[in-house]
Coordinates of C-alpha atoms in Angstrom, one line a residue:
Chain Z
X1 CA 4.9 7.5 59.3
X2 CA 4.7 4.4 56.4
X3 CA 4.6 5.0 52.7
X4 CA 1.9 4.5 50.9
X5 CA 2.0 1.8 48.0
X6 CA 2.4 3.0 44.5
X7 CA -0.3 1.7 42.5
X8 CA -0.4 2.7 38.7
X9 CA -3.0 4.7 37.0
X10 CA -3.9 1.3 34.9
X11 CA -4.6 -0.6 38.0
X12 CA -6.2 2.0 39.8
X13 CA -8.5 2.7 36.7
X14 CA -9.1 -1.1 36.1
X15 CA -10.0 -1.5 39.8
X16 CA -12.8 1.5 39.8
X17 CA -14.1 -0.7 36.0
X18 CA -14.7 -3.7 37.9
X19 CA -16.0 -2.2 41.5
X20 CA -18.5 -0.2 38.9
X21 CA -19.3 -3.3 36.6
X22 CA -19.8 -5.8 39.5
X23 CA -22.5 -3.3 41.0
X24 CA -24.4 -2.8 38.1
X25 CA -24.1 -6.5 36.9
X26 CA -26.1 -7.3 39.9
X27 CA -29.0 -5.3 39.1
X28 CA -31.9 -6.7 36.8
X29 CA -31.6 -5.8 33.4
X30 CA -33.7 -3.1 31.5
X31 CA -34.7 -3.3 27.7
X32 CA -35.3 -0.3 25.7
X33 CA -36.4 -0.9 21.8
X34 CA -37.9 1.0 19.0
X35 CA -41.3 0.1 17.8
X36 CA -42.9 2.1 14.8
X37 CA -44.3 4.6 16.7
X38 CA -41.8 5.6 19.7
X39 CA -39.5 3.8 21.9
X40 CA -40.3 1.2 24.7
X41 CA -38.5 0.7 27.9
X42 CA -39.1 -2.6 30.0
X43 CA -37.8 -4.2 32.6
X44 CA -38.7 -6.3 36.1
X45 CA -39.5 -4.2 39.1
X46 CA -42.2 -4.9 41.6
X47 CA -42.4 -1.4 42.9
X48 CA -45.1 1.1 41.6
X49 CA -43.4 4.1 43.4
X50 CA -39.5 3.6 42.9
X51 CA -38.8 3.7 39.0
X52 CA -36.3 3.0 36.9
X53 CA -37.9 4.5 33.8
X54 CA -39.2 8.4 33.9
X55 CA -39.8 11.1 32.1
X56 CA -37.2 13.8 31.4
X57 CA -38.9 16.3 29.2
X58 CA -41.4 16.2 26.6
X59 CA -40.1 13.8 24.3
X60 CA -36.9 12.4 26.1
X61 CA -37.0 9.7 29.0
X62 CA -34.2 8.3 31.1
X63 CA -33.7 4.9 31.8
X64 CA -31.1 3.2 34.7
X65 CA -29.6 0.3 36.3
X66 CA -27.8 0.3 39.3
X67 CA -27.6 2.0 42.6
X68 CA -31.2 3.5 43.3
X69 CA -29.6 6.5 45.3
X70 CA -27.0 7.0 42.3
X71 CA -29.4 6.9 39.3
X72 CA -31.9 9.1 41.4
X73 CA -29.9 11.8 41.9
X74 CA -28.9 12.3 38.0
X75 CA -32.7 12.0 36.9
X76 CA -33.4 14.7 39.1
X77 CA -30.4 16.3 37.8
X78 CA -31.6 15.8 34.0
X79 CA -34.9 17.2 34.8
X80 CA -33.4 20.5 36.2
X81 CA -30.9 20.3 33.2
X82 CA -33.7 19.9 31.0
X83 CA -36.5 22.4 32.5
X84 CA -33.9 25.1 32.9
X85 CA -32.6 24.8 29.3
X86 CA -36.4 24.5 27.8
X87 CA -37.1 27.9 30.2
X88 CA -34.1 29.9 28.8
X89 CA -34.3 28.8 25.4
X90 CA -37.8 27.2 24.2
X91 CA -39.1 23.6 24.6
X92 CA -38.0 22.4 21.2
X93 CA -34.2 23.5 22.3
X94 CA -33.8 20.5 24.8
X95 CA -32.0 17.6 23.3
X96 CA -30.9 14.3 24.4
X97 CA -27.5 14.9 22.7
X98 CA -27.2 17.9 25.4
X99 CA -28.2 15.9 28.2
X100 CA -26.1 12.8 27.5
X101 CA -23.1 15.1 27.2
X102 CA -23.9 16.6 30.4
X103 CA -24.4 13.3 32.0
X104 CA -20.9 11.7 30.1
X105 CA -19.3 14.6 31.9
X106 CA -20.6 14.0 35.4
X107 CA -19.9 10.1 35.3
X108 CA -16.5 11.0 33.7
X109 CA -15.9 13.6 36.4
X110 CA -16.9 11.3 39.3
X111 CA -14.7 8.1 37.7
X112 CA -11.2 9.9 37.7
X113 CA -11.4 12.3 40.6
X114 CA -13.9 10.8 43.2
X115 CA -12.9 7.7 45.7
X116 CA -15.5 5.9 44.1
X117 CA -17.1 5.8 40.9
X118 CA -20.9 5.7 40.3
X119 CA -22.3 2.2 40.1
X120 CA -24.7 3.3 37.0
X121 CA -25.6 2.8 33.5
X122 CA -28.1 5.1 31.8
X123 CA -29.9 5.4 28.6
X124 CA -31.3 8.8 27.6
X125 CA -33.6 8.5 24.5
X126 CA -35.6 10.9 22.4
X127 CA -38.4 10.1 20.1
X128 CA -38.5 12.1 17.0
X129 CA -41.0 12.7 14.3
X130 CA -40.0 9.3 12.7
X131 CA -38.3 6.2 13.5
X132 CA -35.0 7.4 11.7
X133 CA -35.0 10.6 14.0
X134 CA -35.1 8.3 17.2
X135 CA -31.9 8.8 19.7
X136 CA -30.8 6.6 22.0
X137 CA -27.9 7.5 23.8
X138 CA -26.2 4.7 26.4
X139 CA -24.2 5.8 29.1
X140 CA -21.6 3.8 31.5
X141 CA -20.3 4.3 34.4
X142 CA -17.0 5.9 33.4
X143 CA -18.6 8.4 31.1
X144 CA -18.6 6.8 27.6
X145 CA -21.2 7.1 25.6
X146 CA -22.6 5.0 23.0
X147 CA -25.2 6.2 20.3
X148 CA -27.5 3.1 19.9
X149 CA -29.9 2.0 16.6
X150 CA -32.9 0.3 17.6
X151 CA -32.3 -2.0 21.3
X152 CA -30.0 -1.6 23.8
X153 CA -29.9 -3.9 27.3
X154 CA -28.3 -2.6 30.6
X155 CA -27.5 -4.3 34.0
X156 CA -27.3 -8.4 34.2
X157 CA -27.2 -10.8 31.9
X158 CA -26.6 -7.9 29.1
X159 CA -24.8 -10.1 26.8
X160 CA -27.3 -13.0 26.7
X161 CA -30.1 -10.9 26.2
X162 CA -28.6 -8.6 23.6
X163 CA -27.4 -11.3 21.8
X164 CA -31.0 -12.6 21.6
X165 CA -32.3 -9.1 21.1
X166 CA -29.9 -8.6 17.6
X167 CA -31.5 -11.9 16.8
X168 CA -35.1 -11.3 17.0
X169 CA -35.8 -7.4 17.1
X170 CA -36.9 -5.9 13.9
X171 CA -37.4 -2.3 12.6
X172 CA -41.2 -1.4 12.4
X173 CA -42.2 -3.9 15.0
X174 CA -45.6 -2.9 16.9
X175 CA -46.2 -1.8 20.3
X176 CA -47.3 -5.3 21.2
X177 CA -44.8 -7.1 19.5
X178 CA -42.1 -4.8 21.0
X179 CA -43.6 -5.7 24.6
X180 CA -44.1 -9.1 24.2
X181 CA -40.1 -9.5 22.7
X182 CA -38.9 -7.4 25.9
X183 CA -40.6 -9.6 28.4
X184 CA -39.7 -12.3 26.8
X185 CA -36.0 -11.9 26.9
X186 CA -36.3 -10.1 30.4
X187 CA -37.2 -13.5 31.4
X188 CA -34.0 -15.5 29.9
X189 CA -32.0 -17.2 32.5
X190 CA -28.1 -18.1 32.2
X191 CA -29.5 -21.9 32.5
X192 CA -32.5 -23.4 32.1
X193 CA -36.0 -22.5 30.7
X194 CA -36.7 -18.7 30.3
X195 CA -39.1 -17.5 33.2
X196 CA -42.4 -15.7 32.4
X197 CA -42.8 -12.6 34.3
X198 CA -46.1 -11.6 35.3
X199 CA -47.6 -8.3 34.5
X200 CA -47.6 -6.8 37.7
X201 CA -43.9 -7.3 38.2
X202 CA -43.1 -5.0 35.0
X203 CA -42.3 -1.9 34.6
X204 CA -42.6 -1.1 31.1
X205 CA -43.4 2.7 29.5
X206 CA -43.2 4.2 26.0
X207 CA -42.2 7.4 24.2
X208 CA -45.0 7.7 21.9
X209 CA -44.4 10.1 19.1
X210 CA -48.3 10.0 18.5
X211 CA -48.8 11.9 21.5
X212 CA -48.7 15.7 21.2
X213 CA -46.7 17.0 23.6
X214 CA -45.4 15.0 26.7
X215 CA -44.5 11.7 24.9
X216 CA -44.2 9.7 28.1
X217 CA -46.4 7.3 29.2
X218 CA -46.6 4.3 31.6
X219 CA -48.5 1.3 30.6
X220 CA -50.1 0.3 34.1
X221 CA -50.4 -3.8 34.4
X222 CA -53.9 -4.2 33.2
X223 CA -52.7 -3.1 29.9
X224 CA -49.6 -5.1 29.7
X225 CA -52.1 -8.4 30.4
X226 CA -53.8 -7.4 27.5
X227 CA -50.6 -6.8 25.3
X228 CA -49.1 -10.0 26.5
X229 CA -49.8 -13.5 25.2
X230 CA -51.9 -15.5 28.0
X231 CA -50.2 -17.5 30.3
X232 CA -50.4 -21.2 30.3
X233 CA -48.7 -22.3 33.6
X234 CA -48.6 -20.7 36.8
X235 CA -45.3 -18.3 36.4
X236 CA -42.8 -19.1 39.4
X237 CA -43.0 -16.8 42.5
X238 CA -40.6 -13.8 41.5
X239 CA -37.8 -13.3 44.2
X240 CA -38.3 -10.4 46.5
X241 CA -35.1 -8.0 45.8
X242 CA -34.9 -4.5 46.9
X243 CA -34.8 -1.4 44.8
X244 CA -31.8 -1.0 45.4
X245 CA -30.5 -4.0 43.5
X246 CA -32.2 -2.0 40.4
Chain R
X1 CA -21.7 30.0 29.0
X2 CA -25.3 28.8 29.1
X3 CA -26.2 28.9 32.3
X4 CA -27.1 24.9 32.6
X5 CA -23.0 24.6 32.5
X6 CA -21.5 26.8 34.9
X7 CA -18.9 23.9 36.5
X8 CA -15.4 24.0 34.4
X9 CA -15.3 20.6 34.2
X10 CA -18.5 20.4 32.2
X11 CA -19.9 17.8 34.9
X12 CA -23.4 19.1 36.4
X13 CA -23.1 21.5 39.0
X14 CA -23.8 20.5 42.7
X15 CA -27.0 22.1 42.4
X16 CA -28.4 20.1 40.1
X17 CA -27.9 17.1 42.1
X18 CA -28.9 18.9 45.3
X19 CA -31.9 16.8 47.1
X20 CA -35.2 17.4 49.1
X21 CA -36.4 20.3 46.4
X22 CA -38.9 19.6 44.0
X23 CA -39.6 23.6 43.1
X24 CA -38.1 24.5 40.0
X25 CA -38.5 28.4 41.3
X26 CA -36.2 27.6 44.3
X27 CA -33.8 25.9 41.9
X28 CA -34.0 29.1 39.8
X29 CA -33.7 31.3 42.9
X30 CA -30.4 29.0 43.8
X31 CA -28.7 28.6 40.6
X32 CA -29.3 31.1 38.0
X33 CA -31.3 34.2 40.2
X34 CA -30.8 36.7 37.0
X35 CA -33.0 34.5 35.3
X36 CA -35.9 35.1 37.5
X37 CA -38.7 37.5 36.1
X38 CA -39.9 38.5 39.5
X39 CA -38.3 39.6 42.8
X40 CA -35.8 41.8 41.1
X41 CA -35.3 45.4 41.7
X42 CA -35.8 47.9 39.3
X43 CA -34.5 51.2 38.8
X44 CA -36.0 54.4 39.9
X45 CA -38.4 55.9 37.5
X46 CA -41.6 55.8 35.7
X47 CA -41.6 52.1 33.8
X48 CA -42.7 53.1 30.0
X49 CA -46.0 52.5 28.7
X50 CA -46.5 48.6 28.3
X51 CA -49.5 46.4 27.4
X52 CA -52.0 45.4 29.8
X53 CA -54.4 42.6 30.1
X54 CA -57.8 43.0 31.1
X55 CA -60.6 40.9 32.0
X56 CA -60.8 37.6 33.1
X57 CA -64.0 36.1 34.4
X58 CA -64.7 32.2 36.2
X59 CA -67.3 30.2 37.4
X60 CA -68.0 27.0 39.0
X61 CA -70.5 24.5 37.6
X62 CA -71.6 20.9 38.3
X63 CA -68.1 18.7 37.9
X64 CA -65.8 21.7 37.2
X65 CA -65.0 25.2 36.2
X66 CA -64.8 27.5 33.7
X67 CA -62.6 30.3 32.7
X68 CA -62.9 32.6 30.1
X69 CA -60.5 35.7 29.0
X70 CA -61.4 38.6 26.5
X71 CA -58.8 39.1 23.9
X72 CA -57.5 42.4 24.3
X73 CA -54.4 44.2 25.6
X74 CA -54.3 48.2 26.2
X75 CA -51.9 50.1 26.4
X76 CA -53.1 53.4 27.8
X77 CA -55.8 54.7 25.9
X78 CA -54.5 52.5 22.8
X79 CA -55.2 48.7 22.0
X80 CA -52.4 47.0 22.1
X81 CA -53.9 43.8 20.7
X82 CA -56.7 42.2 19.7
X83 CA -56.2 38.9 19.8
X84 CA -53.9 38.6 22.8
X85 CA -54.8 35.2 24.7
X86 CA -55.0 35.2 28.6
X87 CA -56.1 32.2 29.9
X88 CA -54.0 29.0 29.7
X89 CA -53.5 25.4 31.2
X90 CA -51.9 25.6 34.1
X91 CA -51.4 21.8 34.0
X92 CA -53.5 18.9 33.4
X93 CA -56.2 19.8 36.2
X94 CA -56.1 23.7 36.5
X95 CA -56.2 26.9 34.3
X96 CA -55.0 30.2 35.2
X97 CA -56.0 33.7 33.7
X98 CA -54.0 36.8 34.0
X99 CA -54.8 40.7 34.3
X100 CA -52.1 43.3 34.8
X101 CA -48.9 43.6 33.0
X102 CA -48.9 41.5 30.0
X103 CA -45.2 41.0 29.6
X104 CA -44.6 39.8 33.1
X105 CA -47.8 38.3 33.6
X106 CA -47.1 35.9 30.5
X107 CA -43.5 34.9 31.8
X108 CA -45.4 34.1 35.3
X109 CA -47.9 32.0 33.6
X110 CA -44.9 30.3 32.1
X111 CA -42.9 29.9 35.1
X112 CA -45.9 28.9 36.9
X113 CA -46.7 26.0 34.4
X114 CA -42.8 25.1 34.6
X115 CA -43.2 24.9 38.4
X116 CA -46.5 22.5 38.4
X117 CA -44.7 20.0 35.7
X118 CA -41.4 20.1 37.4
X119 CA -42.5 18.8 40.5
X120 CA -45.0 16.1 38.9
X121 CA -41.7 14.6 37.1
X122 CA -39.5 15.0 40.3
X123 CA -41.7 13.9 42.8
X124 CA -44.0 11.4 40.1
X125 CA -47.4 13.0 41.3
X126 CA -49.4 15.8 41.1
X127 CA -49.5 18.7 43.4
X128 CA -52.7 19.1 45.4
X129 CA -55.2 21.6 44.2
X130 CA -54.4 23.7 47.6
X131 CA -50.5 23.3 46.8
X132 CA -51.0 24.6 43.6
X133 CA -53.0 27.9 44.6
X134 CA -50.1 28.3 47.5
X135 CA -47.1 27.8 44.9
X136 CA -48.5 30.6 42.9
X137 CA -49.5 32.9 46.0
X138 CA -45.6 32.6 46.8
X139 CA -44.9 33.9 43.3
X140 CA -47.0 36.6 43.1
X141 CA -45.9 37.7 46.7
X142 CA -42.2 37.5 45.2
X143 CA -43.1 40.1 42.6
X144 CA -44.7 42.8 45.2
X145 CA -41.8 44.9 44.2
X146 CA -42.6 45.3 41.0
X147 CA -46.1 45.8 41.5
X148 CA -45.4 48.7 44.0
X149 CA -43.8 50.3 40.8
X150 CA -46.8 49.8 38.9
X151 CA -46.6 46.2 37.4
X152 CA -48.8 44.3 39.3
X153 CA -49.8 41.1 37.9
X154 CA -53.1 39.8 39.4
X155 CA -53.7 36.2 38.6
X156 CA -57.4 33.9 38.6
X157 CA -56.4 30.4 39.4
X158 CA -59.1 27.7 39.3
X159 CA -58.9 23.9 39.0
X160 CA -60.7 20.6 39.1
X161 CA -59.8 19.2 43.4
X162 CA -59.4 15.3 42.5
X163 CA -59.7 14.7 46.2
X164 CA -62.9 16.6 46.7
X165 CA -64.2 15.8 43.1
X166 CA -65.2 19.7 42.6
X167 CA -64.4 22.5 40.5
X168 CA -62.5 25.4 42.8
X169 CA -61.7 28.9 42.2
X170 CA -58.8 31.0 43.8
X171 CA -58.4 34.7 43.9
X172 CA -55.2 36.8 44.7
X173 CA -54.3 40.5 45.4
X174 CA -50.9 41.8 44.6
X175 CA -49.3 41.1 48.1
X176 CA -49.9 37.3 47.7
X177 CA -53.0 37.1 49.3
X178 CA -54.9 34.0 48.2
X179 CA -58.8 33.6 48.6
X180 CA -61.2 31.0 47.7
X181 CA -64.1 32.1 46.0
X182 CA -67.5 30.5 46.3
X183 CA -69.1 29.7 43.0
X184 CA -67.9 32.7 40.5
X185 CA -65.1 35.5 40.4
X186 CA -63.9 38.1 37.8
X187 CA -60.4 39.9 37.9
X188 CA -59.1 42.8 35.6
X189 CA -60.7 46.4 34.5
X190 CA -63.6 45.2 33.5
X191 CA -64.1 42.7 36.4
X192 CA -66.5 45.0 38.7
X193 CA -69.1 44.8 35.5
X194 CA -68.6 41.3 35.0
X195 CA -69.4 40.5 38.5
X196 CA -72.8 42.2 38.7
X197 CA -73.7 39.9 35.7
X198 CA -72.2 36.9 37.1
X199 CA -74.4 37.3 40.2
X200 CA -77.4 37.8 37.9
X201 CA -76.7 34.6 35.9
X202 CA -75.0 32.2 38.0
X203 CA -77.2 29.3 39.5
X204 CA -75.9 26.6 41.2
X205 CA -75.9 22.8 39.4
X206 CA -75.4 24.8 35.9
X207 CA -74.2 22.4 33.0
X208 CA -70.9 23.3 31.5
X209 CA -73.0 24.4 28.4
X210 CA -74.8 27.2 30.4
X211 CA -71.7 28.1 32.0
X212 CA -70.1 28.8 29.3
X213 CA -73.1 31.0 28.2
X214 CA -73.0 32.8 31.3
X215 CA -69.5 33.9 31.2
X216 CA -69.5 35.1 27.6
X217 CA -72.5 37.0 28.9
X218 CA -70.2 38.4 31.8
X219 CA -67.7 39.5 29.2
X220 CA -70.2 40.9 27.2
X221 CA -71.6 43.2 30.0
X222 CA -67.6 43.7 31.0
X223 CA -67.2 45.0 27.4
X224 CA -69.9 47.3 27.6
X225 CA -69.1 49.5 30.1
X226 CA -65.1 49.0 30.5
X227 CA -62.9 50.5 27.4
X228 CA -60.4 47.6 28.1
X229 CA -61.9 44.8 27.6
X230 CA -62.9 43.5 24.1
X231 CA -66.2 41.8 23.7
X232 CA -66.6 38.8 20.8
X233 CA -65.0 40.3 17.5
X234 CA -68.1 39.1 14.9
X235 CA -66.1 40.8 12.2
X236 CA -62.7 39.2 12.4
X237 CA -64.6 36.2 14.2
X238 CA -62.2 36.5 17.4
X239 CA -63.5 34.8 20.6
X240 CA -62.9 34.8 23.9
X241 CA -60.5 32.3 25.1
X242 CA -62.9 30.0 27.2
X243 CA -61.8 26.6 28.8
X244 CA -63.2 24.3 31.0
X245 CA -61.7 22.0 33.7
X246 CA -63.2 18.9 34.7
X247 CA -62.2 15.2 36.1
X248 CA -61.3 15.0 32.2
X249 CA -58.9 17.6 32.7
X250 CA -58.4 20.9 31.1
X251 CA -60.7 21.8 27.7
X252 CA -60.6 24.6 25.5
X253 CA -63.7 25.0 24.0
X254 CA -63.4 25.0 20.4
X255 CA -64.0 27.7 18.0
X256 CA -67.1 26.1 16.6
X257 CA -68.6 25.6 19.6
X258 CA -67.9 29.3 20.5
X259 CA -69.2 30.8 17.6
X260 CA -72.4 29.0 18.4
X261 CA -72.5 30.2 21.9
X262 CA -71.5 34.0 20.8
X263 CA -74.3 34.0 18.4
X264 CA -76.5 32.8 20.9
X265 CA -75.5 35.3 23.6
X266 CA -76.2 38.3 21.1
X267 CA -79.2 37.3 19.9
X268 CA -80.3 36.6 23.5
X269 CA -79.4 40.1 24.1
X270 CA -80.9 41.8 21.1
X271 CA -84.3 40.0 21.5
X272 CA -85.5 42.1 24.1
X273 CA -84.0 45.4 23.0
X274 CA -81.6 47.3 25.1
X275 CA -81.9 46.0 28.5
X276 CA -79.8 43.1 28.5
X277 CA -82.8 40.6 28.0
X278 CA -83.7 37.1 29.2
X279 CA -79.9 35.8 29.4
X280 CA -80.8 32.5 30.2

């Protein structure tokens, strides 16, 4: 019988983290940013059925990058968690913080105990009565949580896009301004001119604090066409890619 | 420990990540069966007196359905509530009205609303109207044990069918039998009187406001002969809950419109004396 090689815990964790990070960086970025009447989510996603941004509860939404089957599973778990909590207590007792904690424990446990970490990164956002009460939590593959203010980027080129957002995002932007900025930064490329992403290749949704109960709403392509500036030249053909890469 | 965190490590338990089921009811039955209001056995013995909801009426009109419920709950010969509401939106395109043991019925409505919303969120699409009606039948069947001990809940379900572009009405019995009704239907203790009224007053191709007046007439007729049904309360200005469901979705008729309709109904009945009047 051969002896297994000794692998130090540091090396083991580092390998897992590298593995997860590589998987996440392959996906297309998701941008989450606050505007005056809520929180907007945008990503490039040609599919109309396989979403990366979804409703969890009345005031809570979920956005993810990474492996579709893994984050879809977490999304369903989140809906069940929220509905169960709302049913056992009251609808007002369901909070993004509780959900973020449950996700963090799940991601953390999988990262340390299972053979493969989840290759996902999540945002759980809750819209409050005012912009100051909005909450945006960003969760990583290892279960770490960050309480973000204003804007978040996940997925490929997150650093480049994040830097641009910190420069151009301001509190109190209106919806069209926020969506325009989001689409603009999604088109950034590591080198060369930024791409112009056509509205039918975009998945955009908002948590709108002015809506009575369920704040989540998807913005259809027709509405995006009105919000976005008219494009002067033909956009380059969007590369086809499976939702798995999302 | 709160039911949503039963795993010692704090991670979401396996039931949360199990795939292939969009039903909240099934999830609850698997993960926290103690929380289900239905399907639980009761100890032997008489159930103490508890409030009962009474009459619900519904009728279809051109492009939708209207549902109305009186505001009375009774406990034996006592009036338990003058203001109880028994007609609710089940989701954006359907309404549910309940008669029977009020406590269980209200819980059933809450669970049914959640069931439809849960499906919608998980699947990303609405259930068909038949699908919703069948789901409700399953829930009623699950509470048969309670019904046999005198805690029956009998709902009336109506909605706008987005595929057929028409309003449809479904009635149920305590065994979970589901029956599609043409034109109109009523449930509860005053249902017999309301049904007679609806038969005379309903006609095909009604407008929504005709339909609202017709269901109000039916409730007034039911309240006339059934002590457990309350009519419009002019002194306290408590009107029945009336809601329409059309292609635009569920809309509760507001108090101002109801005040006008109630006054119209009352004056129509008064004008020709005690015979009931020309009610159109």
